[in-house]
PDB file of C-alpha atoms and ligand atoms in Angstrom:
ATOM      1  CA  UNK A   1      78.026 118.068 134.423  1.00 95.00           C
ATOM      2  CA  UNK A   2      80.731 117.662 131.741  1.00 98.00           C
ATOM      3  CA  UNK A   3      80.489 115.126 128.823  1.00 98.00           C
ATOM      4  CA  UNK A   4      83.472 114.868 126.401  1.00 98.00           C
ATOM      5  CA  UNK A   5      82.990 113.168 123.019  1.00 98.00           C
ATOM      6  CA  UNK A   6      85.463 111.614 120.741  1.00 98.00           C
ATOM      7  CA  UNK A   7      84.666 112.668 117.136  1.00 98.00           C
ATOM      8  CA  UNK A   8      85.830 109.974 114.560  1.00 98.00           C
ATOM      9  CA  UNK A   9      83.703 106.929 114.511  1.00 98.00           C
ATOM     10  CA  UNK A  10      81.823 108.037 117.671  1.00 98.00           C
ATOM     11  CA  UNK A  11      79.818 111.038 116.400  1.00 98.00           C
ATOM     12  CA  UNK A  12      80.723 110.903 112.726  1.00 98.00           C
ATOM     13  CA  UNK A  13      81.402 107.867 110.481  1.00 98.00           C
ATOM     14  CA  UNK A  14      85.016 108.646 109.506  1.00 97.00           C
ATOM     15  CA  UNK A  15      85.471 105.065 108.075  1.00 97.00           C
ATOM     16  CA  UNK A  16      82.571 105.576 105.627  1.00 97.00           C
ATOM     17  CA  UNK A  17      83.645 109.207 104.821  1.00 98.00           C
ATOM     18  CA  UNK A  18      87.141 108.061 104.042  1.00 98.00           C
ATOM     19  CA  UNK A  19      86.162 105.297 101.723  1.00 97.00           C
ATOM     20  CA  UNK A  20      83.788 107.452  99.855  1.00 97.00           C
ATOM     21  CA  UNK A  21      86.441 110.178  99.400  1.00 98.00           C
ATOM     22  CA  UNK A  22      89.017 107.511  98.207  1.00 98.00           C
ATOM     23  CA  UNK A  23      86.662 106.141  95.665  1.00 97.00           C
ATOM     24  CA  UNK A  24      86.078 109.587  94.212  1.00 97.00           C
ATOM     25  CA  UNK A  25      89.796 110.511  94.362  1.00 97.00           C
ATOM     26  CA  UNK A  26      90.885 107.270  92.545  1.00 97.00           C
ATOM     27  CA  UNK A  27      88.191 107.860  89.915  1.00 97.00           C
ATOM     28  CA  UNK A  28      89.105 111.505  89.343  1.00 96.00           C
ATOM     29  CA  UNK A  29      92.851 110.615  88.851  1.00 95.00           C
ATOM     30  CA  UNK A  30      92.138 107.429  86.764  1.00 96.00           C
ATOM     31  CA  UNK A  31      94.280 105.477  89.122  1.00 97.00           C
ATOM     32  CA  UNK A  32      94.201 101.630  89.281  1.00 95.00           C
ATOM     33  CA  UNK A  33      91.523 100.006  91.307  1.00 90.00           C
ATOM     34  CA  UNK A  34      93.869  98.914  94.060  1.00 95.00           C
ATOM     35  CA  UNK A  35      94.819 102.435  94.817  1.00 97.00           C
ATOM     36  CA  UNK A  36      91.600 102.745  96.817  1.00 96.00           C
ATOM     37  CA  UNK A  37      92.635 100.027  99.197  1.00 97.00           C
ATOM     38  CA  UNK A  38      96.290 101.655  99.556  1.00 97.00           C
ATOM     39  CA  UNK A  39      94.731 104.913 100.444  1.00 98.00           C
ATOM     40  CA  UNK A  40      92.262 103.596 102.940  1.00 97.00           C
ATOM     41  CA  UNK A  41      94.875 101.227 104.656  1.00 97.00           C
ATOM     42  CA  UNK A  42      97.322 104.232 104.893  1.00 97.00           C
ATOM     43  CA  UNK A  43      94.788 106.601 106.509  1.00 97.00           C
ATOM     44  CA  UNK A  44      92.458 104.136 108.227  1.00 95.00           C
ATOM     45  CA  UNK A  45      93.737 105.119 111.778  1.00 92.00           C
ATOM     46  CA  UNK A  46      94.750 108.740 111.261  1.00 91.00           C
ATOM     47  CA  UNK A  47      95.837 111.087 108.467  1.00 94.00           C
ATOM     48  CA  UNK A  48      98.590 113.811 108.534  1.00 93.00           C
ATOM     49  CA  UNK A  49     100.148 115.913 105.711  1.00 94.00           C
ATOM     50  CA  UNK A  50     103.221 113.552 105.859  1.00 95.00           C
ATOM     51  CA  UNK A  51     101.051 110.693 104.621  1.00 97.00           C
ATOM     52  CA  UNK A  52     100.596 112.448 101.378  1.00 97.00           C
ATOM     53  CA  UNK A  53     104.307 112.562 100.794  1.00 97.00           C
ATOM     54  CA  UNK A  54     104.376 108.904 100.801  1.00 96.00           C
ATOM     55  CA  UNK A  55     101.056 108.292  98.925  1.00 97.00           C
ATOM     56  CA  UNK A  56     102.232 110.674  96.262  1.00 97.00           C
ATOM     57  CA  UNK A  57     105.303 108.626  95.620  1.00 97.00           C
ATOM     58  CA  UNK A  58     103.483 105.269  95.851  1.00 97.00           C
ATOM     59  CA  UNK A  59     100.619 106.304  93.439  1.00 97.00           C
ATOM     60  CA  UNK A  60     102.984 108.324  91.161  1.00 96.00           C
ATOM     61  CA  UNK A  61     101.050 111.486  91.598  1.00 97.00           C
ATOM     62  CA  UNK A  62     102.417 114.787  90.258  1.00 95.00           C
ATOM     63  CA  UNK A  63     100.615 117.090  92.709  1.00 96.00           C
ATOM     64  CA  UNK A  64     102.390 118.694  95.613  1.00 97.00           C
ATOM     65  CA  UNK A  65     101.932 116.937  98.825  1.00 96.00           C
ATOM     66  CA  UNK A  66     100.429 120.025 100.549  1.00 97.00           C
ATOM     67  CA  UNK A  67      97.947 120.234  97.608  1.00 97.00           C
ATOM     68  CA  UNK A  68      96.847 116.592  98.110  1.00 98.00           C
ATOM     69  CA  UNK A  69      96.497 117.234 101.897  1.00 97.00           C
ATOM     70  CA  UNK A  70      94.204 120.231 101.187  1.00 97.00           C
ATOM     71  CA  UNK A  71      92.048 118.123  98.769  1.00 98.00           C
ATOM     72  CA  UNK A  72      91.844 115.468 101.332  1.00 98.00           C
ATOM     73  CA  UNK A  73      90.795 117.839 104.089  1.00 98.00           C
ATOM     74  CA  UNK A  74      88.130 119.512 101.946  1.00 97.00           C
ATOM     75  CA  UNK A  75      86.940 116.063 100.381  1.00 98.00           C
ATOM     76  CA  UNK A  76      86.775 114.109 103.642  1.00 98.00           C
ATOM     77  CA  UNK A  77      85.069 116.879 105.465  1.00 98.00           C
ATOM     78  CA  UNK A  78      82.326 116.790 103.088  1.00 96.00           C
ATOM     79  CA  UNK A  79      82.191 113.155 102.797  1.00 98.00           C
ATOM     80  CA  UNK A  80      81.603 112.303 106.438  1.00 98.00           C
ATOM     81  CA  UNK A  81      78.202 112.243 108.052  1.00 98.00           C
ATOM     82  CA  UNK A  82      76.942 112.292 111.698  1.00 98.00           C
ATOM     83  CA  UNK A  83      75.719 108.961 112.872  1.00 98.00           C
ATOM     84  CA  UNK A  84      71.740 109.015 112.926  1.00 97.00           C
ATOM     85  CA  UNK A  85      70.583 110.708 115.964  1.00 97.00           C
ATOM     86  CA  UNK A  86      73.794 111.988 117.026  1.00 98.00           C
ATOM     87  CA  UNK A  87      73.014 115.731 116.558  1.00 97.00           C
ATOM     88  CA  UNK A  88      69.569 115.579 118.144  1.00 97.00           C
ATOM     89  CA  UNK A  89      71.002 113.660 121.076  1.00 97.00           C
ATOM     90  CA  UNK A  90      73.783 116.334 121.686  1.00 98.00           C
ATOM     91  CA  UNK A  91      71.071 119.035 121.378  1.00 97.00           C
ATOM     92  CA  UNK A  92      69.098 117.249 124.034  1.00 97.00           C
ATOM     93  CA  UNK A  93      72.014 117.064 126.415  1.00 97.00           C
ATOM     94  CA  UNK A  94      72.615 120.676 126.173  1.00 97.00           C
ATOM     95  CA  UNK A  95      69.029 121.582 126.852  1.00 96.00           C
ATOM     96  CA  UNK A  96      69.361 119.249 129.872  1.00 96.00           C
ATOM     97  CA  UNK A  97      71.995 121.501 131.211  1.00 96.00           C
ATOM     98  CA  UNK A  98      75.157 119.344 130.347  1.00 97.00           C
ATOM     99  CA  UNK A  99      78.368 120.911 129.209  1.00 98.00           C
ATOM    100  CA  UNK A 100      79.641 119.146 126.150  1.00 98.00           C
ATOM    101  CA  UNK A 101      83.025 119.134 124.436  1.00 98.00           C
ATOM    102  CA  UNK A 102      84.886 117.460 121.688  1.00 98.00           C
ATOM    103  CA  UNK A 103      88.103 115.674 122.765  1.00 98.00           C
ATOM    104  CA  UNK A 104      89.701 114.484 119.476  1.00 98.00           C
ATOM    105  CA  UNK A 105      93.151 113.336 118.365  1.00 97.00           C
ATOM    106  CA  UNK A 106      94.167 114.685 114.751  1.00 95.00           C
ATOM    107  CA  UNK A 107      95.452 117.558 112.914  1.00 95.00           C
ATOM    108  CA  UNK A 108      93.504 120.781 113.717  1.00 96.00           C
ATOM    109  CA  UNK A 109      92.602 121.645 110.079  1.00 96.00           C
ATOM    110  CA  UNK A 110      90.997 118.272 109.244  1.00 96.00           C
ATOM    111  CA  UNK A 111      89.217 117.873 112.674  1.00 98.00           C
ATOM    112  CA  UNK A 112      87.713 121.351 112.530  1.00 98.00           C
ATOM    113  CA  UNK A 113      86.697 121.034 108.830  1.00 98.00           C
ATOM    114  CA  UNK A 114      84.689 117.882 109.594  1.00 98.00           C
ATOM    115  CA  UNK A 115      83.194 119.615 112.728  1.00 98.00           C
ATOM    116  CA  UNK A 116      82.054 122.633 110.521  1.00 98.00           C
ATOM    117  CA  UNK A 117      80.935 120.608 107.370  1.00 98.00           C
ATOM    118  CA  UNK A 118      78.771 118.438 109.663  1.00 97.00           C
ATOM    119  CA  UNK A 119      77.189 121.426 111.479  1.00 97.00           C
ATOM    120  CA  UNK A 120      78.434 119.963 114.773  1.00 98.00           C
ATOM    121  CA  UNK A 121      80.786 122.645 115.776  1.00 98.00           C
ATOM    122  CA  UNK A 122      78.272 125.153 117.341  1.00 98.00           C
ATOM    123  CA  UNK A 123      76.834 122.575 119.568  1.00 98.00           C
ATOM    124  CA  UNK A 124      79.797 122.283 121.824  1.00 98.00           C
ATOM    125  CA  UNK A 125      81.001 124.468 124.636  1.00 98.00           C
ATOM    126  CA  UNK A 126      84.529 123.599 123.834  1.00 98.00           C
ATOM    127  CA  UNK A 127      86.625 121.796 121.262  1.00 98.00           C
ATOM    128  CA  UNK A 128      89.928 120.227 121.964  1.00 98.00           C
ATOM    129  CA  UNK A 129      92.020 118.950 119.038  1.00 98.00           C
ATOM    130  CA  UNK A 130      95.393 117.200 119.797  1.00 98.00           C
ATOM    131  CA  UNK A 131      97.226 118.828 116.836  1.00 97.00           C
ATOM    132  CA  UNK A 132      96.329 122.333 118.390  1.00 98.00           C
ATOM    133  CA  UNK A 133      96.835 121.293 122.127  1.00 98.00           C
ATOM    134  CA  UNK A 134     100.201 119.814 121.720  1.00 98.00           C
ATOM    135  CA  UNK A 135      99.159 116.743 123.645  1.00 98.00           C
ATOM    136  CA  UNK A 136      97.248 113.616 122.676  1.00 98.00           C
ATOM    137  CA  UNK A 137      94.716 111.190 124.163  1.00 98.00           C
ATOM    138  CA  UNK A 138      95.350 109.188 126.276  1.00 98.00           C
ATOM    139  CA  UNK A 139      97.544 111.596 128.138  1.00 98.00           C
ATOM    140  CA  UNK A 140      95.936 113.228 131.203  1.00 98.00           C
ATOM    141  CA  UNK A 141      96.997 116.608 130.148  1.00 98.00           C
ATOM    142  CA  UNK A 142      94.917 116.309 126.956  1.00 98.00           C
ATOM    143  CA  UNK A 143      91.710 115.649 129.078  1.00 98.00           C
ATOM    144  CA  UNK A 144      92.665 118.534 131.318  1.00 98.00           C
ATOM    145  CA  UNK A 145      92.925 120.809 128.223  1.00 98.00           C
ATOM    146  CA  UNK A 146      89.580 119.385 126.906  1.00 98.00           C
ATOM    147  CA  UNK A 147      87.731 120.120 130.154  1.00 98.00           C
ATOM    148  CA  UNK A 148      89.438 123.684 130.472  1.00 98.00           C
ATOM    149  CA  UNK A 149      88.168 124.443 126.832  1.00 98.00           C
ATOM    150  CA  UNK A 150      84.696 123.925 128.142  1.00 98.00           C
ATOM    151  CA  UNK A 151      85.383 126.097 131.297  1.00 98.00           C
ATOM    152  CA  UNK A 152      85.685 123.154 133.718  1.00 98.00           C
ATOM    153  CA  UNK A 153      88.332 121.227 135.432  1.00 97.00           C
ATOM    154  CA  UNK A 154      88.651 117.406 135.664  1.00 96.00           C
ATOM    155  CA  UNK A 155      88.059 117.347 139.418  1.00 95.00           C
ATOM    156  CA  UNK A 156      84.564 118.687 138.628  1.00 93.00           C
ATOM    157  CA  UNK A 157      83.741 115.183 137.307  1.00 95.00           C
ATOM    158  CA  UNK A 158      82.377 114.192 133.948  1.00 97.00           C
ATOM    159  CA  UNK A 159      82.188 111.618 131.351  1.00 98.00           C
ATOM    160  CA  UNK A 160      84.065 110.550 128.108  1.00 98.00           C
ATOM    161  CA  UNK A 161      82.417 108.934 125.463  1.00 98.00           C
ATOM    162  CA  UNK A 162      84.303 107.344 122.692  1.00 98.00           C
ATOM    163  CA  UNK A 163      84.941 104.208 120.617  1.00 98.00           C
ATOM    164  CA  UNK A 164      88.754 103.663 121.230  1.00 97.00           C
ATOM    165  CA  UNK A 165      89.390 101.416 124.256  1.00 96.00           C
ATOM    166  CA  UNK A 166      92.835 102.676 124.807  1.00 95.00           C
ATOM    167  CA  UNK A 167      93.054 106.307 123.881  1.00 96.00           C
ATOM    168  CA  UNK A 168      89.365 107.265 124.917  1.00 98.00           C
ATOM    169  CA  UNK A 169      88.521 104.763 127.746  1.00 97.00           C
ATOM    170  CA  UNK A 170      91.727 104.051 129.482  1.00 95.00           C
ATOM    171  CA  UNK A 171      93.027 107.572 129.031  1.00 95.00           C
ATOM    172  CA  UNK A 172      89.871 109.041 130.451  1.00 98.00           C
ATOM    173  CA  UNK A 173      89.637 106.560 133.360  1.00 97.00           C
ATOM    174  CA  UNK A 174      93.244 107.487 134.334  1.00 96.00           C
ATOM    175  CA  UNK A 175      92.184 111.171 134.143  1.00 97.00           C
ATOM    176  CA  UNK A 176      89.304 110.547 136.559  1.00 97.00           C
ATOM    177  CA  UNK A 177      86.454 110.755 134.271  1.00 98.00           C
ATOM    178  CA  UNK A 178      83.724 108.202 134.005  1.00 98.00           C
ATOM    179  CA  UNK A 179      83.925 106.232 130.698  1.00 98.00           C
ATOM    180  CA  UNK A 180      81.363 105.307 128.190  1.00 98.00           C
ATOM    181  CA  UNK A 181      82.354 102.961 125.349  1.00 98.00           C
ATOM    182  CA  UNK A 182      80.576 102.911 121.924  1.00 98.00           C
ATOM    183  CA  UNK A 183      80.916  99.239 120.951  1.00 97.00           C
ATOM    184  CA  UNK A 184      79.604  99.452 117.348  1.00 96.00           C
ATOM    185  CA  UNK A 185      79.398  95.748 117.238  1.00 96.00           C
ATOM    186  CA  UNK A 186      82.547  95.036 118.936  1.00 96.00           C
ATOM    187  CA  UNK A 187      83.479  93.047 122.138  1.00 96.00           C
ATOM    188  CA  UNK A 188      85.316  95.024 124.766  1.00 96.00           C
ATOM    189  CA  UNK A 189      88.951  93.722 124.946  1.00 93.00           C
ATOM    190  CA  UNK A 190      89.674  91.698 127.938  1.00 88.00           C
ATOM    191  CA  UNK A 191      93.076  93.219 128.194  1.00 87.00           C
ATOM    192  CA  UNK A 192      91.715  96.560 129.374  1.00 87.00           C
ATOM    193  CA  UNK A 193      89.823  97.513 132.507  1.00 91.00           C
ATOM    194  CA  UNK A 194      86.157  97.685 131.753  1.00 95.00           C
ATOM    195  CA  UNK A 195      84.590 101.217 131.066  1.00 97.00           C
ATOM    196  CA  UNK A 196      81.808 102.374 133.348  1.00 97.00           C
ATOM    197  CA  UNK A 197      79.227 101.978 130.599  1.00 97.00           C
ATOM    198  CA  UNK A 198      78.942 100.358 127.176  1.00 97.00           C
ATOM    199  CA  UNK A 199      76.421 101.457 124.592  1.00 97.00           C
ATOM    200  CA  UNK A 200      75.939  99.914 121.163  1.00 97.00           C
ATOM    201  CA  UNK A 201      75.856 103.195 119.419  1.00 97.00           C
ATOM    202  CA  UNK A 202      76.026 106.992 120.030  1.00 98.00           C
ATOM    203  CA  UNK A 203      72.196 107.180 120.559  1.00 98.00           C
ATOM    204  CA  UNK A 204      72.314 104.634 123.252  1.00 97.00           C
ATOM    205  CA  UNK A 205      75.339 106.371 124.867  1.00 98.00           C
ATOM    206  CA  UNK A 206      73.475 109.675 125.040  1.00 97.00           C
ATOM    207  CA  UNK A 207      70.588 107.864 126.420  1.00 96.00           C
ATOM    208  CA  UNK A 208      72.572 106.543 129.314  1.00 96.00           C
ATOM    209  CA  UNK A 209      73.931 110.103 130.122  1.00 96.00           C
ATOM    210  CA  UNK A 210      70.483 111.593 129.893  1.00 94.00           C
ATOM    211  CA  UNK A 211      69.508 109.065 132.672  1.00 90.00           C
ATOM    212  CA  UNK A 212      72.273 110.609 135.055  1.00 83.00           C
ATOM    213  CA  UNK A 213      71.998 113.432 137.303  1.00 73.00           C
ATOM    214  CA  UNK A 214      73.375 116.595 135.633  1.00 70.00           C
TER     215      UNK A 214
HETATM  216 MG1   MG B   1      87.381 107.466 117.523  1.00 97.82          MG
END
């Protein structure tokens, strides 16, 4: 059975990693304290090389935007950590016969750098990154591509585990996958159709999967 996993704030704590990196960056450039919040606000949902064209101007930095992007990619990749128990849970799913894949929106270089730096990459049968696939969650074609990376098709069935109600849950449901929402202390928004399962964190989510038939 296939289980696709979102990466940011599902398997790894991107929010904390970004905050750590931004603090260090602001210190290293002796920028004013408020630069920290400006960077985190700008990059809170996603980060692309174009963001550093704007941040360079706003923060009066002399670096080339592409150098700032590379510094960000390397810095954030080494600042993010897996949520406790995530790695062990994924290993247990593999041992139990699950096919597991990454289904993440983002630029290829940053998403792959995070997967490599956290040591998660070798655990997966397939990795699908929107910046490389040319299509993003919540589009059905993205989930098709993610399943194909794992050597499977959507009509083989499977699960999507993620933290985003729209891109992860509604998207995967529309693509015919079962859906598991990692709540992380939030309430499910009433505006969206409920997922098949809700877990408080990634360990709980993997626990539910392990109770399913493979
Ligand atoms: Mg996410």
